[in-house]
Coordinates of C-alpha atoms and ligand atoms in Angstrom, one line a residue:
X1 CA -47.4 -37.5 -16.1
X2 CA -44.5 -34.8 -16.3
X3 CA -42.2 -33.8 -19.4
X4 CA -43.7 -36.8 -21.0
X5 CA -42.6 -39.3 -17.9
X6 CA -44.6 -41.9 -16.8
X7 CA -45.8 -41.3 -13.1
X8 CA -43.9 -42.2 -10.5
X9 CA -44.3 -44.8 -7.6
X10 CA -42.5 -44.7 -4.5
X11 CA -41.5 -47.5 -1.8
X12 CA -39.9 -46.8 1.5
X13 CA -37.7 -49.5 2.7
X14 CA -37.5 -48.7 6.4
X15 CA -40.6 -48.2 9.0
X16 CA -39.0 -47.0 12.0
X17 CA -39.3 -43.3 13.6
X18 CA -37.7 -41.7 11.0
X19 CA -38.9 -44.4 8.4
X20 CA -42.6 -43.6 9.3
X21 CA -42.1 -39.9 9.3
X22 CA -40.8 -40.0 6.2
X23 CA -43.6 -42.1 4.6
X24 CA -46.3 -39.7 6.3
X25 CA -44.7 -36.7 4.2
X26 CA -44.1 -38.4 1.1
X27 CA -47.6 -40.2 1.5
X28 CA -49.0 -36.2 1.7
X29 CA -47.1 -35.2 -1.4
X30 CA -48.0 -38.1 -3.6
X31 CA -51.8 -37.6 -3.1
X32 CA -51.4 -33.9 -4.4
X33 CA -48.9 -34.5 -7.1
X34 CA -50.1 -35.5 -10.4
X35 CA -46.5 -37.2 -11.1
X36 CA -47.0 -39.5 -8.6
X37 CA -49.0 -42.5 -7.9
X38 CA -50.8 -42.1 -4.4
X39 CA -49.8 -45.4 -3.0
X40 CA -46.8 -45.4 -0.6
X41 CA -45.4 -48.9 0.0
X42 CA -43.7 -49.1 3.3
X43 CA -41.2 -52.2 4.1
X44 CA -41.5 -53.4 7.4
X45 CA -38.9 -55.5 9.2
X46 CA -41.8 -58.1 10.6
X47 CA -41.7 -58.0 14.5
X48 CA -44.5 -59.9 16.8
X49 CA -45.6 -57.1 18.9
X50 CA -46.2 -58.2 22.8
X51 CA -50.3 -58.7 21.7
X52 CA -49.1 -61.5 19.7
X53 CA -50.0 -59.1 16.3
X54 CA -47.6 -58.6 13.6
X55 CA -46.4 -55.5 13.2
X56 CA -47.1 -55.1 9.4
X57 CA -50.7 -56.1 9.7
X58 CA -51.2 -53.7 12.9
X59 CA -50.0 -51.0 10.8
X60 CA -52.3 -51.7 7.8
X61 CA -55.3 -52.0 10.4
X62 CA -54.9 -48.8 12.5
X63 CA -52.8 -46.9 10.0
X64 CA -50.4 -46.1 12.8
X65 CA -46.6 -47.2 13.8
X66 CA -47.4 -48.7 17.4
X67 CA -44.4 -50.0 18.1
X68 CA -41.8 -46.9 16.4
X69 CA -44.3 -43.9 16.2
X70 CA -47.4 -44.5 18.2
X71 CA -50.1 -42.1 17.6
X72 CA -49.6 -40.7 14.4
X73 CA -51.9 -41.8 11.6
X74 CA -49.4 -42.4 8.4
X75 CA -51.8 -41.6 5.7
X76 CA -54.4 -43.6 4.3
X77 CA -52.3 -44.5 1.0
X78 CA -49.4 -45.6 3.3
X79 CA -49.6 -49.7 3.0
X80 CA -47.1 -51.9 5.5
X81 CA -45.7 -54.4 3.4
X82 CA -43.4 -57.3 5.0
X83 CA -42.1 -58.6 1.9
X84 CA -39.4 -56.9 0.9
X85 CA -39.7 -57.9 -3.3
X86 CA -42.7 -56.9 -3.4
X87 CA -42.6 -54.0 -1.9
X88 CA -40.1 -52.2 -4.0
X89 CA -41.1 -54.3 -7.7
X90 CA -43.4 -51.8 -8.9
X91 CA -41.5 -48.6 -7.8
X92 CA -39.1 -46.4 -9.4
X93 CA -38.3 -44.6 -6.6
X94 CA -36.8 -45.6 -3.7
X95 CA -36.5 -44.6 -0.2
X96 CA -33.9 -46.3 1.8
X97 CA -34.2 -45.0 5.5
X98 CA -33.0 -48.2 8.0
X99 CA -30.4 -48.2 10.3
X100 CA -27.0 -48.6 8.4
X101 CA -25.9 -51.9 9.1
X102 CA -28.9 -53.6 7.5
X103 CA -28.4 -51.9 4.3
X104 CA -26.0 -54.1 2.9
X105 CA -28.1 -57.3 3.4
X106 CA -31.4 -55.6 2.2
X107 CA -29.5 -54.6 -1.1
X108 CA -28.3 -57.9 -1.7
X109 CA -31.8 -59.3 -1.6
X110 CA -32.8 -56.6 -4.0
X111 CA -30.3 -57.4 -6.8
X112 CA -31.8 -57.7 -10.2
X113 CA -35.9 -57.4 -8.6
X114 CA -35.7 -53.5 -9.2
X115 CA -37.5 -51.7 -11.8
X116 CA -35.4 -50.6 -14.6
X117 CA -34.5 -46.8 -14.3
X118 CA -34.9 -46.9 -10.4
X119 CA -33.9 -43.9 -8.4
X120 CA -32.4 -44.2 -4.8
X121 CA -32.2 -41.8 -1.7
X122 CA -30.5 -42.4 1.2
X123 CA -32.0 -40.8 4.7
X124 CA -29.6 -42.6 6.5
X125 CA -27.3 -41.0 9.2
X126 CA -24.0 -43.6 9.2
X127 CA -21.1 -45.4 7.1
X128 CA -19.7 -48.8 6.7
X129 CA -16.4 -49.0 8.1
X130 CA -14.5 -51.8 5.8
X131 CA -11.1 -52.9 6.1
X132 CA -10.7 -51.0 2.8
X133 CA -11.7 -47.7 4.6
X134 CA -15.2 -46.5 5.2
X135 CA -17.6 -46.2 2.5
X136 CA -20.8 -44.1 2.5
X137 CA -24.5 -46.0 2.5
X138 CA -25.1 -43.8 -0.4
X139 CA -22.2 -45.6 -2.4
X140 CA -23.1 -48.9 -1.1
X141 CA -26.3 -48.5 -2.7
X142 CA -25.3 -47.5 -6.3
X143 CA -22.2 -50.4 -6.0
X144 CA -24.4 -53.4 -5.3
X145 CA -27.6 -52.5 -6.9
X146 CA -26.2 -50.2 -10.0
X147 CA -28.7 -47.3 -9.4
X148 CA -28.0 -43.7 -9.1
X149 CA -28.4 -43.0 -5.1
X150 CA -29.0 -38.9 -3.5
X151 CA -29.3 -38.2 -0.2
X152 CA -31.4 -36.7 2.3
X153 CA -30.2 -35.3 5.6
X154 CA -30.7 -32.1 7.8
X155 CA -32.2 -30.9 11.4
X156 CA -34.9 -33.6 11.3
X157 CA -35.6 -35.1 14.6
X158 CA -38.5 -37.1 13.6
X159 CA -41.0 -37.0 16.5
X160 CA -41.0 -32.9 15.5
X161 CA -41.7 -33.6 12.1
X162 CA -44.5 -36.1 12.8
X163 CA -46.2 -33.1 14.3
X164 CA -45.5 -30.9 11.9
X165 CA -43.1 -28.5 13.6
X166 CA -41.0 -26.6 11.1
X167 CA -37.5 -27.5 9.7
X168 CA -35.4 -27.9 7.0
X169 CA -33.7 -30.7 4.9
X170 CA -30.7 -30.8 2.4
X171 CA -30.6 -33.0 -0.2
X172 CA -27.1 -33.8 -1.7
X173 CA -26.8 -35.2 -4.9
X174 CA -24.4 -35.9 -7.9
X175 CA -24.6 -34.4 -11.3
X176 CA -28.4 -35.3 -12.0
X177 CA -29.6 -32.0 -11.0
X178 CA -33.1 -32.8 -12.5
X179 CA -33.5 -36.2 -10.1
X180 CA -32.6 -34.2 -6.9
X181 CA -35.3 -31.6 -8.1
X182 CA -37.9 -34.4 -8.1
X183 CA -37.0 -35.9 -4.6
X184 CA -37.3 -32.5 -3.2
X185 CA -41.1 -32.2 -4.4
X186 CA -41.6 -35.6 -3.1
X187 CA -40.6 -34.2 0.5
X188 CA -41.5 -30.6 0.6
X189 CA -43.8 -29.3 2.8
X190 CA -44.9 -25.9 4.4
X191 CA -43.2 -27.5 7.3
X192 CA -40.8 -29.3 5.9
X193 CA -38.3 -26.8 3.2
X194 CA -35.7 -28.7 1.2
X195 CA -32.8 -27.4 -0.6
X196 CA -30.6 -29.3 -3.1
X197 CA -26.7 -29.1 -3.4
X198 CA -24.4 -30.4 -5.5
X199 CA -22.2 -32.5 -2.9
X200 CA -23.4 -35.6 -2.2
X201 CA -20.3 -36.7 0.0
X202 CA -20.2 -33.4 2.3
X203 CA -24.0 -33.6 3.2
X204 CA -24.0 -37.3 3.9
X205 CA -20.9 -36.8 6.2
X206 CA -22.3 -34.3 7.8
X207 CA -25.5 -36.4 8.9
X208 CA -22.9 -39.5 10.1
X209 CA -20.2 -37.3 11.5
X210 CA -22.5 -35.0 14.1
X211 CA -23.6 -38.2 15.6
X212 CA -20.1 -38.4 17.0
X213 CA -20.0 -35.0 18.1
X214 CA -23.5 -35.5 19.7
X215 CA -22.4 -38.5 22.1
X216 CA -19.6 -36.3 23.3
X217 CA -22.3 -33.5 23.9
X218 CA -24.0 -36.0 26.0
X219 CA -21.2 -37.3 27.9
X220 CA -20.7 -33.4 28.9
X221 CA -24.3 -33.2 30.0
X222 CA -23.8 -36.2 31.9
X223 CA -21.0 -35.3 33.5
X224 CA -22.9 -31.8 34.4
X225 CA -20.0 -29.7 32.7
X226 CA -22.5 -27.1 31.7
X227 CA -23.7 -25.2 28.6
X228 CA -19.9 -23.3 27.7
X229 CA -18.7 -26.9 27.5
X230 CA -20.9 -28.2 25.2
X231 CA -20.8 -25.2 23.0
X232 CA -17.1 -25.5 23.0
X233 CA -17.6 -29.3 21.7
X234 CA -20.1 -28.4 19.3
X235 CA -17.9 -25.7 17.6
X236 CA -14.7 -28.1 17.6
X237 CA -16.7 -30.5 16.6
X238 CA -17.9 -28.9 13.5
X239 CA -14.6 -27.9 12.5
X240 CA -13.4 -31.5 12.8
X241 CA -16.5 -32.6 10.7
X242 CA -15.3 -30.4 8.2
X243 CA -11.7 -31.3 8.1
X244 CA -12.0 -35.1 8.1
X245 CA -14.9 -35.0 5.1
X246 CA -12.1 -33.1 3.2
X247 CA -9.8 -35.7 4.2
X248 CA -11.6 -38.2 3.1
X249 CA -13.4 -36.2 -0.1
X250 CA -11.3 -32.9 -1.2
X251 CA -14.2 -32.3 -3.4
X252 CA -16.5 -31.7 -0.3
X253 CA -17.5 -27.8 -0.2
X254 CA -17.3 -25.6 3.0
X255 CA -20.8 -23.9 2.1
X256 CA -22.6 -27.7 2.8
X257 CA -21.6 -27.2 6.8
X258 CA -24.0 -24.2 7.0
X259 CA -26.6 -26.1 5.2
X260 CA -29.2 -28.1 7.6
X261 CA -27.6 -31.3 7.0
X262 CA -24.7 -29.5 8.3
X263 CA -24.6 -27.1 11.6
X264 CA -28.5 -27.0 12.2
X265 CA -28.2 -31.0 12.4
X266 CA -25.4 -30.7 14.7
X267 CA -27.3 -28.5 17.3
X268 CA -30.6 -30.3 17.2
X269 CA -28.9 -33.8 17.9
X270 CA -26.7 -32.5 20.7
X271 CA -30.0 -31.1 22.2
X272 CA -32.4 -33.4 21.8
X273 CA -31.0 -36.6 19.6
X274 CA -30.9 -40.1 21.1
X275 CA -26.8 -40.4 20.6
X276 CA -27.1 -37.4 23.1
X277 CA -28.9 -39.2 25.4
X278 CA -27.9 -42.4 25.4
X279 CA -24.3 -41.0 26.4
X280 CA -25.7 -38.6 28.9
X281 CA -27.1 -42.1 30.3
X282 CA -24.2 -43.7 30.0
X283 CA -22.1 -41.0 31.8
X284 CA -24.8 -40.5 34.5
X285 CA -24.6 -44.5 35.5
X286 CA -20.8 -44.2 36.0
X287 CA -19.8 -45.0 32.8
X288 CA -21.3 -48.4 32.9
X289 CA -23.5 -50.2 30.2
X290 CA -27.2 -49.9 31.1
X291 CA -30.2 -51.7 30.0
X292 CA -32.5 -49.5 27.8
Ligands
LIG301 N1 -35.5 -41.2 14.4 C1 -34.7 -40.0 13.9 O1 -35.0 -38.8 14.3 C2 -33.9 -39.7 12.7 C3 -33.5 -40.8 12.1 N2 -32.5 -40.9 11.0 C4 -31.7 -42.0 10.8 O2 -32.8 -43.1 9.8 C5 -32.2 -44.1 9.9 C6 -33.3 -44.9 10.4 O3 -33.6 -44.4 11.7 P1 -35.1 -44.9 12.1 O4 -36.2 -44.7 11.6 O5 -35.6 -43.7 13.4 O6 -35.4 -46.1 12.9 P2 -35.7 -46.9 14.6 O7 -34.4 -46.6 15.4 O8 -36.8 -46.0 15.1 O9 -35.8 -48.1 14.4 C7 -34.7 -49.0 14.0 C8 -35.5 -50.0 12.6 O10 -34.8 -50.9 12.8 C9 -35.6 -52.3 12.1 N3 -35.0 -53.4 12.4 C10 -34.5 -54.3 13.4 N4 -33.8 -54.9 13.1 C11 -33.8 -55.0 11.5 C12 -33.1 -55.9 11.0 N5 -32.4 -57.2 11.0 N6 -33.0 -56.0 9.6 C13 -33.8 -54.7 9.2 N7 -34.3 -53.6 9.5 C14 -34.5 -54.1 11.0 C15 -36.7 -52.1 13.3 O11 -37.8 -52.8 12.9 C16 -37.2 -50.5 12.9 O12 -37.6 -50.2 11.8 C17 -30.7 -44.7 11.1 O13 -30.0 -44.2 9.8 C18 -30.9 -43.0 11.5 O14 -29.7 -42.6 11.8 C19 -32.3 -39.4 10.4 C20 -33.1 -38.5 10.7 C21 -33.6 -38.4 12.3
LIG302 O1 -30.6 -37.1 13.2 C1 -31.7 -37.1 13.8 C2 -31.7 -35.2 13.7 O2 -31.4 -35.1 12.8 C3 -31.4 -38.1 14.9 O3 -30.4 -38.1 15.5 P1 -30.6 -39.1 16.6 O4 -30.9 -40.5 15.8 O5 -29.0 -39.1 17.6 O6 -31.9 -39.4 17.4

């Protein structure tokens, strides 16, 4: 019990590289925090592995996601569940961490299936671009499901956090600070420090737009243009991220760009992210498509 409230139960929607690492972080904390049930249900988009086994069954057998995060134990209290409705039905704290293009479909399947008073957080870096204009993923979740949704973004290359190398993250929230603090408690570890800022749009736009800059940085690498050019791309990119964010949401704060979600995520993704790697490979391949 915390402040007279019932215990919290967490479900994670997504089980890719970051989804598994986030589940591992959360599961480590739920066993220590009395205000949370230990068990963390992790929804798995079911796939059949080359061995013929189902991914969800394999995760539960070896406590590892051999496809998206091989070699890392998730914690015995992480239960993989391929049934979306079953995975979320008892949870009051929902963590969305899938590639952005699947969120709308997932949310539509969950309408009317959630616990009353459920809260969400999105770890998804991306946005939906609709004919009416761009729509942030947290807003999509709120609009479809009618629930409050925070965001967690930051310099968070999942494979590094999986082996407990130090990093920071930023939670963006709208008005409800108490809920943001509850999310921060759930994610914080000695090697994963989380701050909260009341600028949900700023935080989420940082996590989305830095990917565009990282693609440019990867092209610079692929064309062997050097570190000075890459630094210039990052500096100009950060300035453009800030200007574009304020054009979309005038409430976005300058300080947000100095949090982990801003300049730090921009740097780590331009150095080591998958967006950078794909762009470098594209440039080295003479600008032609290639198989990964
Ligand atoms: N990997 C990383 O280092 C980080 C990733 N992120 C963000 O987290 C989000 C999720 O990325 P990852 O966990 O890395 O995923 P991933 O890129 O490792 O894996 C893709 C996931 O999508 C699932 N999937 C495939 N088809 C699907 C469908 N039709 N419906 C639903 N799910 C389907 C796969 O089963 C797999 O779980 C993305 O928005 C990414 O930008 C954020 C921070 C770090
Ligand atoms: O968001 C990330 C690090 O914070 C990971 O970026 P990539 O998806 O480009 O690997």
